[in-house]
CSV table of C-alpha atoms in Angstrom, one decimal:
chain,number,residue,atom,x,y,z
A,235,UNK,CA,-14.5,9.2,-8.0
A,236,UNK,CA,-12.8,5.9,-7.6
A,237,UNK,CA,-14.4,3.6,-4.4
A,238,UNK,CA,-13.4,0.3,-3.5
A,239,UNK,CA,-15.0,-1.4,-0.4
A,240,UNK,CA,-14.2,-4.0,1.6
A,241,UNK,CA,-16.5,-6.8,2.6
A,242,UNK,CA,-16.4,-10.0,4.8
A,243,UNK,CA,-16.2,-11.5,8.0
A,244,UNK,CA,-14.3,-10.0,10.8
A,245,UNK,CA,-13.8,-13.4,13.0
A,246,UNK,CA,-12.1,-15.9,11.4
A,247,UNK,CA,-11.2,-19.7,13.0
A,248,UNK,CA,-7.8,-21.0,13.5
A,249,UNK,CA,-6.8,-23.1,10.3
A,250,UNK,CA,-9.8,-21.9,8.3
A,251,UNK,CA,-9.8,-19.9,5.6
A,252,UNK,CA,-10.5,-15.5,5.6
A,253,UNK,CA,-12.4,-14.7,2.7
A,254,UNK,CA,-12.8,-11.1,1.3
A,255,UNK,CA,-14.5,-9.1,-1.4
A,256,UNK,CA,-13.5,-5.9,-2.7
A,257,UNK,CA,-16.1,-4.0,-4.5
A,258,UNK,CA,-15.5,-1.5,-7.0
A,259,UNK,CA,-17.5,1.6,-7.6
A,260,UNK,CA,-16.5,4.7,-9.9
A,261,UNK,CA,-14.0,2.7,-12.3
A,262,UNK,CA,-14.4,0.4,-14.6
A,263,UNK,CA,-12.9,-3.1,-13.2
A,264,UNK,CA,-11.7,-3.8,-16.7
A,265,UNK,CA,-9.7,-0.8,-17.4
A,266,UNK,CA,-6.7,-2.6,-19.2
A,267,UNK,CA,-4.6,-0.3,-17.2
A,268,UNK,CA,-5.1,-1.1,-13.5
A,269,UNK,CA,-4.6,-4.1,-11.3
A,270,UNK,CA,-6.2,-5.0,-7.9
A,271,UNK,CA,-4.7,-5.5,-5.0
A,272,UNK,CA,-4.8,-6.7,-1.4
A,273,UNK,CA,-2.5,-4.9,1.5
A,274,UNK,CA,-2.4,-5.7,4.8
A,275,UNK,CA,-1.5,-4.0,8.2
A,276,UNK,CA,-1.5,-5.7,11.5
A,277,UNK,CA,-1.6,-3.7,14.7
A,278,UNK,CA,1.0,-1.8,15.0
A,279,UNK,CA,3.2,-2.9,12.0
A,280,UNK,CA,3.6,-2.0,8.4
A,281,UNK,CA,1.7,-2.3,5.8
A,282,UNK,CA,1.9,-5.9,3.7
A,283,UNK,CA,1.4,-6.3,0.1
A,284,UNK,CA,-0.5,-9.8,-0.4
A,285,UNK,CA,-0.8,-9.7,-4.2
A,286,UNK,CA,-2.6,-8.5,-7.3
A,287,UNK,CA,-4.9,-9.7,-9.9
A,288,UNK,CA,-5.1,-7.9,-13.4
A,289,UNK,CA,-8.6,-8.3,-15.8
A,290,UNK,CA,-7.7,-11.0,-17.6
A,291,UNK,CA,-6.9,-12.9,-14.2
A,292,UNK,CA,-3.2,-13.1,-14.1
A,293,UNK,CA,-1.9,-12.8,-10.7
A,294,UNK,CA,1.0,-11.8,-8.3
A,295,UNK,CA,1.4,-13.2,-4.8
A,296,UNK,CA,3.6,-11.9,-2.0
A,297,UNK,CA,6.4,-15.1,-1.9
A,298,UNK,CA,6.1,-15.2,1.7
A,299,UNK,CA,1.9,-15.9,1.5
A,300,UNK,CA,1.8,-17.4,-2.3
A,301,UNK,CA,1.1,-21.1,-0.9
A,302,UNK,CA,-2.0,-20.0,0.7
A,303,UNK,CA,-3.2,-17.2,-1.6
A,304,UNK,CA,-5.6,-16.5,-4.3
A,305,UNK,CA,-7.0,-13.7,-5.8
A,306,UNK,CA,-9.6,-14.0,-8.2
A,307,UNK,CA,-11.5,-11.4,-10.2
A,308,UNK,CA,-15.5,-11.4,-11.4
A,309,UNK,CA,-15.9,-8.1,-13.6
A,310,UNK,CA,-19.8,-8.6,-14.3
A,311,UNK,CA,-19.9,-7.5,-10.7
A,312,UNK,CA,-17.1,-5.5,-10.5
A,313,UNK,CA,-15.4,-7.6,-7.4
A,314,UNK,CA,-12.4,-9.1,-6.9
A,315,UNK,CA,-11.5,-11.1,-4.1
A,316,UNK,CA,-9.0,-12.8,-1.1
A,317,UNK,CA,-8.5,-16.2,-0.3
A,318,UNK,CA,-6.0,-16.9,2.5
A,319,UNK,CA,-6.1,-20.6,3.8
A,320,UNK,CA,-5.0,-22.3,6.8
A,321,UNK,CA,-5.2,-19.0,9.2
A,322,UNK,CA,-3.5,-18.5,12.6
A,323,UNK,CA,-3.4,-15.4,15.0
A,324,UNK,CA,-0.3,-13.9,13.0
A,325,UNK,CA,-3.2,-13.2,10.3
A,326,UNK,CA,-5.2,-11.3,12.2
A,327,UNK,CA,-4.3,-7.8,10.5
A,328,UNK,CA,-7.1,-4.7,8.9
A,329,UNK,CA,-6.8,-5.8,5.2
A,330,UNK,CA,-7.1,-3.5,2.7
A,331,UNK,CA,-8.1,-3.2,-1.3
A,332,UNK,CA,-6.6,-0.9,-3.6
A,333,UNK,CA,-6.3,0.0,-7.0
A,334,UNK,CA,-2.7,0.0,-8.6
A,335,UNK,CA,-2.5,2.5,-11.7
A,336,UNK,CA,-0.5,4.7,-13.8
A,337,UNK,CA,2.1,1.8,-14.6
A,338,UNK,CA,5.7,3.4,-15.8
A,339,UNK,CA,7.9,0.9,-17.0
A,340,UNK,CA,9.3,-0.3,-13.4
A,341,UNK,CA,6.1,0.1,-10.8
A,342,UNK,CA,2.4,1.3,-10.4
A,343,UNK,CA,0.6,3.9,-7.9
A,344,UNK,CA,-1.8,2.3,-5.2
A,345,UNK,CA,-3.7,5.4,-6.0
A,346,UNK,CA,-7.0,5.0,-4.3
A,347,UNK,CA,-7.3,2.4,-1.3
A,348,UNK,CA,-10.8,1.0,0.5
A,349,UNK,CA,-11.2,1.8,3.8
A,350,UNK,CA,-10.1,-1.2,5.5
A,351,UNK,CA,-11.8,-4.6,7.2
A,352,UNK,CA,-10.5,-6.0,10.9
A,353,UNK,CA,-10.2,-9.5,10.6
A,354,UNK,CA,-9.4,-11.6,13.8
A,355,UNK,CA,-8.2,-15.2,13.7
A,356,UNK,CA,-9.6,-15.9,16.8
A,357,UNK,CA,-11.3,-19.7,18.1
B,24,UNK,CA,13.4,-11.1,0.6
B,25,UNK,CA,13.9,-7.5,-0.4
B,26,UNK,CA,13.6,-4.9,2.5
B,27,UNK,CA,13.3,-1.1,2.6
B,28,UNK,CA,14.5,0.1,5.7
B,29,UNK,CA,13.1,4.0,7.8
B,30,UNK,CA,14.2,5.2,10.7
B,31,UNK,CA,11.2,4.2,13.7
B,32,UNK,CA,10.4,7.8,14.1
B,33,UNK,CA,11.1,11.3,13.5
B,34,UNK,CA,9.9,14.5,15.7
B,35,UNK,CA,10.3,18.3,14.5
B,36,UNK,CA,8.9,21.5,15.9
B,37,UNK,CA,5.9,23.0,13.8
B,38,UNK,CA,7.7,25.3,10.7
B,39,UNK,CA,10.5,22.8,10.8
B,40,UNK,CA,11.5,20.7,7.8
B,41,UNK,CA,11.3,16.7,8.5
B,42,UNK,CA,13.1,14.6,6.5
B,43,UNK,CA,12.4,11.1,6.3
B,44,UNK,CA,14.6,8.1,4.5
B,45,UNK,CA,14.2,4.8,3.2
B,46,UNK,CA,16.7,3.0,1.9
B,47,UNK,CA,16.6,-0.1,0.0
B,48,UNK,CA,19.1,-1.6,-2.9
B,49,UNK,CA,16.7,-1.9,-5.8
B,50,UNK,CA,16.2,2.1,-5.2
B,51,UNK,CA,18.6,3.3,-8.0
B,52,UNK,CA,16.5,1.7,-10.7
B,53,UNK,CA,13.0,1.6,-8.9
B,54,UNK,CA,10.8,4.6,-8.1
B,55,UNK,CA,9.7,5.1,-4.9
B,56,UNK,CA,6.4,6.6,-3.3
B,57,UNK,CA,5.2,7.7,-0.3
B,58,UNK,CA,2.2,7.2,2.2
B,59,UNK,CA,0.8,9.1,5.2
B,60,UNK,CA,-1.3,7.1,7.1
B,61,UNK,CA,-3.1,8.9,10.2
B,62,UNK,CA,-4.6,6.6,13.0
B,63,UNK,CA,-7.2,4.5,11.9
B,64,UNK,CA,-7.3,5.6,8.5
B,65,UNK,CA,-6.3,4.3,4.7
B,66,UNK,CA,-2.9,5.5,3.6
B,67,UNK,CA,-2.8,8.4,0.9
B,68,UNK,CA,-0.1,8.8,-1.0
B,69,UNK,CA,1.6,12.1,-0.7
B,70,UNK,CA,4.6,11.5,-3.5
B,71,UNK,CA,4.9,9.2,-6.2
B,72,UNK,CA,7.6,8.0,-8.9
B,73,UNK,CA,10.7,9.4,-6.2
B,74,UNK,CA,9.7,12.9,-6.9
B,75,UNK,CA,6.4,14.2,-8.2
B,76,UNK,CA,3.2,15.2,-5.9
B,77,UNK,CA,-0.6,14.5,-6.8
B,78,UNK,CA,-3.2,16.7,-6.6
B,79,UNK,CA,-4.0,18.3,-3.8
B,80,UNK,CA,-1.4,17.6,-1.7
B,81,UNK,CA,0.4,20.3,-0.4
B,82,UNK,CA,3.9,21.5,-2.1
B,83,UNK,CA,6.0,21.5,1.3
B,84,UNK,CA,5.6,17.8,0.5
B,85,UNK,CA,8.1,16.8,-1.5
B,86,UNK,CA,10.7,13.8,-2.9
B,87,UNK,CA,13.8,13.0,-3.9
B,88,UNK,CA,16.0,9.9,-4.2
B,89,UNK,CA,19.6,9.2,-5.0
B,90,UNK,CA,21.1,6.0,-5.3
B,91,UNK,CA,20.0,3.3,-2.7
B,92,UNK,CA,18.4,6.3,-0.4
B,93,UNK,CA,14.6,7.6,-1.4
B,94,UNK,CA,13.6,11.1,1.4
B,95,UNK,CA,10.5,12.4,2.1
B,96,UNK,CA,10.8,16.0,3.0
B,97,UNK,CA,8.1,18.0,4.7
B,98,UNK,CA,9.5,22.1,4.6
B,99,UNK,CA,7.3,23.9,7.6
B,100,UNK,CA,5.8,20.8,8.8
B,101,UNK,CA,2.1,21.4,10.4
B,102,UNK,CA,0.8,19.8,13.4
B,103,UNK,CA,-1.9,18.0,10.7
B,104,UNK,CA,1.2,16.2,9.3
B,105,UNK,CA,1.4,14.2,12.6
B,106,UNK,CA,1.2,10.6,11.3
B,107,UNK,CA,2.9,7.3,10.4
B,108,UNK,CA,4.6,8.1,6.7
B,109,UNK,CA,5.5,4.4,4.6
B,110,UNK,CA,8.2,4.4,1.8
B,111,UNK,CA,6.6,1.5,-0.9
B,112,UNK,CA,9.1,0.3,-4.1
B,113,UNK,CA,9.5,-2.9,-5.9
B,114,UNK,CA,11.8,-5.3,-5.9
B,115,UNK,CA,14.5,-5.8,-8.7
B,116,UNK,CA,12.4,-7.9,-10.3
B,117,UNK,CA,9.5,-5.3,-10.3
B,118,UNK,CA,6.6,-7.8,-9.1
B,119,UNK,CA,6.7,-7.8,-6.0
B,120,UNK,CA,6.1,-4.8,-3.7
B,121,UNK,CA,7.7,-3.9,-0.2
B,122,UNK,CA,7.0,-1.4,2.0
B,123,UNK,CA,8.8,-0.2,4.2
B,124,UNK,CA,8.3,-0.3,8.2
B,125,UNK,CA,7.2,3.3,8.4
B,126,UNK,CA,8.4,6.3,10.6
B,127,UNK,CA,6.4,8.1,13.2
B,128,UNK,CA,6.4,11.9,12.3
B,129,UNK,CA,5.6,13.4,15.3
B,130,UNK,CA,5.0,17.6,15.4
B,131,UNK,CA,5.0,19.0,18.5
């Protein structure tokens, strides 16, 4: 059974940066097939796509966050993680890892999720 | 930036069917999924690739989509269905993914 869990802090300062790690359990972080991805979901509203990283480190970012995104990927521990710089409250959101598989030709599954992290941009 | 748009909410009686659409332009040549999400929890998807439903879900979910309009249908909906249901796709570029701004399914 695929896991993925969430780690990092849960207050986060105005203009800083919110750092997360996703940690993979059940899978192997390499599998040629998957990506990684972060999803987000503020209070209340949908859910957010953020971006995707793929083994060999290539990346996707959401347009509307790409200037202050980065995902980057360390498969000796079987983590891959969120950057998102220059915070305010609109930020403040659970965020979520997943695992995107089964590509067809056009799109992917999000097929197992992690349980979620509250982070709050709050001074 | 693309959208996919679902109606705010939806309410049947228990043994209804509820139908839930999302519409979006890139639909015609992108598959669409769907999530149920239930307060406080991680979504789980309930239909992927417009029509086909994973393990263990059960078969009054169901899927379908023509042209720019993806539906959810839930045939005898159950009071455990009660929960916010997203539409996800991908844009026509097929990088980038939306979802959409979810409906409340509410069985009552």
């Amino acid at each position: 059974q695929v896991q993925l869990q969430e780690s990092g802090p849960g207050l986060v300062k105005p203009s800083q940066t919110l750092s997360l790690t996703c940690t993979v359990s059940g899978d192997s972080i390499n599998d040629s097939g998957s990506y990684w991805s972060w999803i987000r979901q503020p209070a209340g509203k949908r859910l957010e796509w953020i971006g995707r990283i793929y083994p060999t480190e290539s990346t996707d970012y959401n347009p509307s966050l790409k200037s202050r995104v980065t995902i980057s990927i360390d498969t000796s521990k079987s983590q891959f993680s969120l950057k998102l710089s220059s915070v305010t409250a609109a930020d403040t959101a659970v965020y979520y890892c997943a695992r995107e598989a089964y590509c067809t030709t056009t799109s992917c599954r999000f097929d197992y999720w992690g349980q979620g992290t509250l982070v709050t941009v709050s001074s | 930036s693309y959208e996919l748009t679902q109606p705010p909410s939806v309410s049947v009686s228990p043994g209804q069917t509820a139908r839930i659409t999302c519409s979006g332009d890139a639909l015609p040549k992108k598959f669409a999924y769907w999530y149920q999400q239930k307060s406080g929890q991680a979504p789980v998807m309930v239909v992927y690739e417009d029509n086909k439903r994973p393990s263990g879900i059960p078969e009054r979910f169901s899927g379908s989509s023509s042209g720019t309009v993806a539906t959810l249908t839930i045939t005898g909906a159950q009071v455990e269905d009660d929960a916010d249901y997203y539409c996800y796709s991908t844009d026509s570029s097929g990088i980038h993914r939306v979802f959409g701004g979810g409906t409340k399914l509410t069985v009552l």
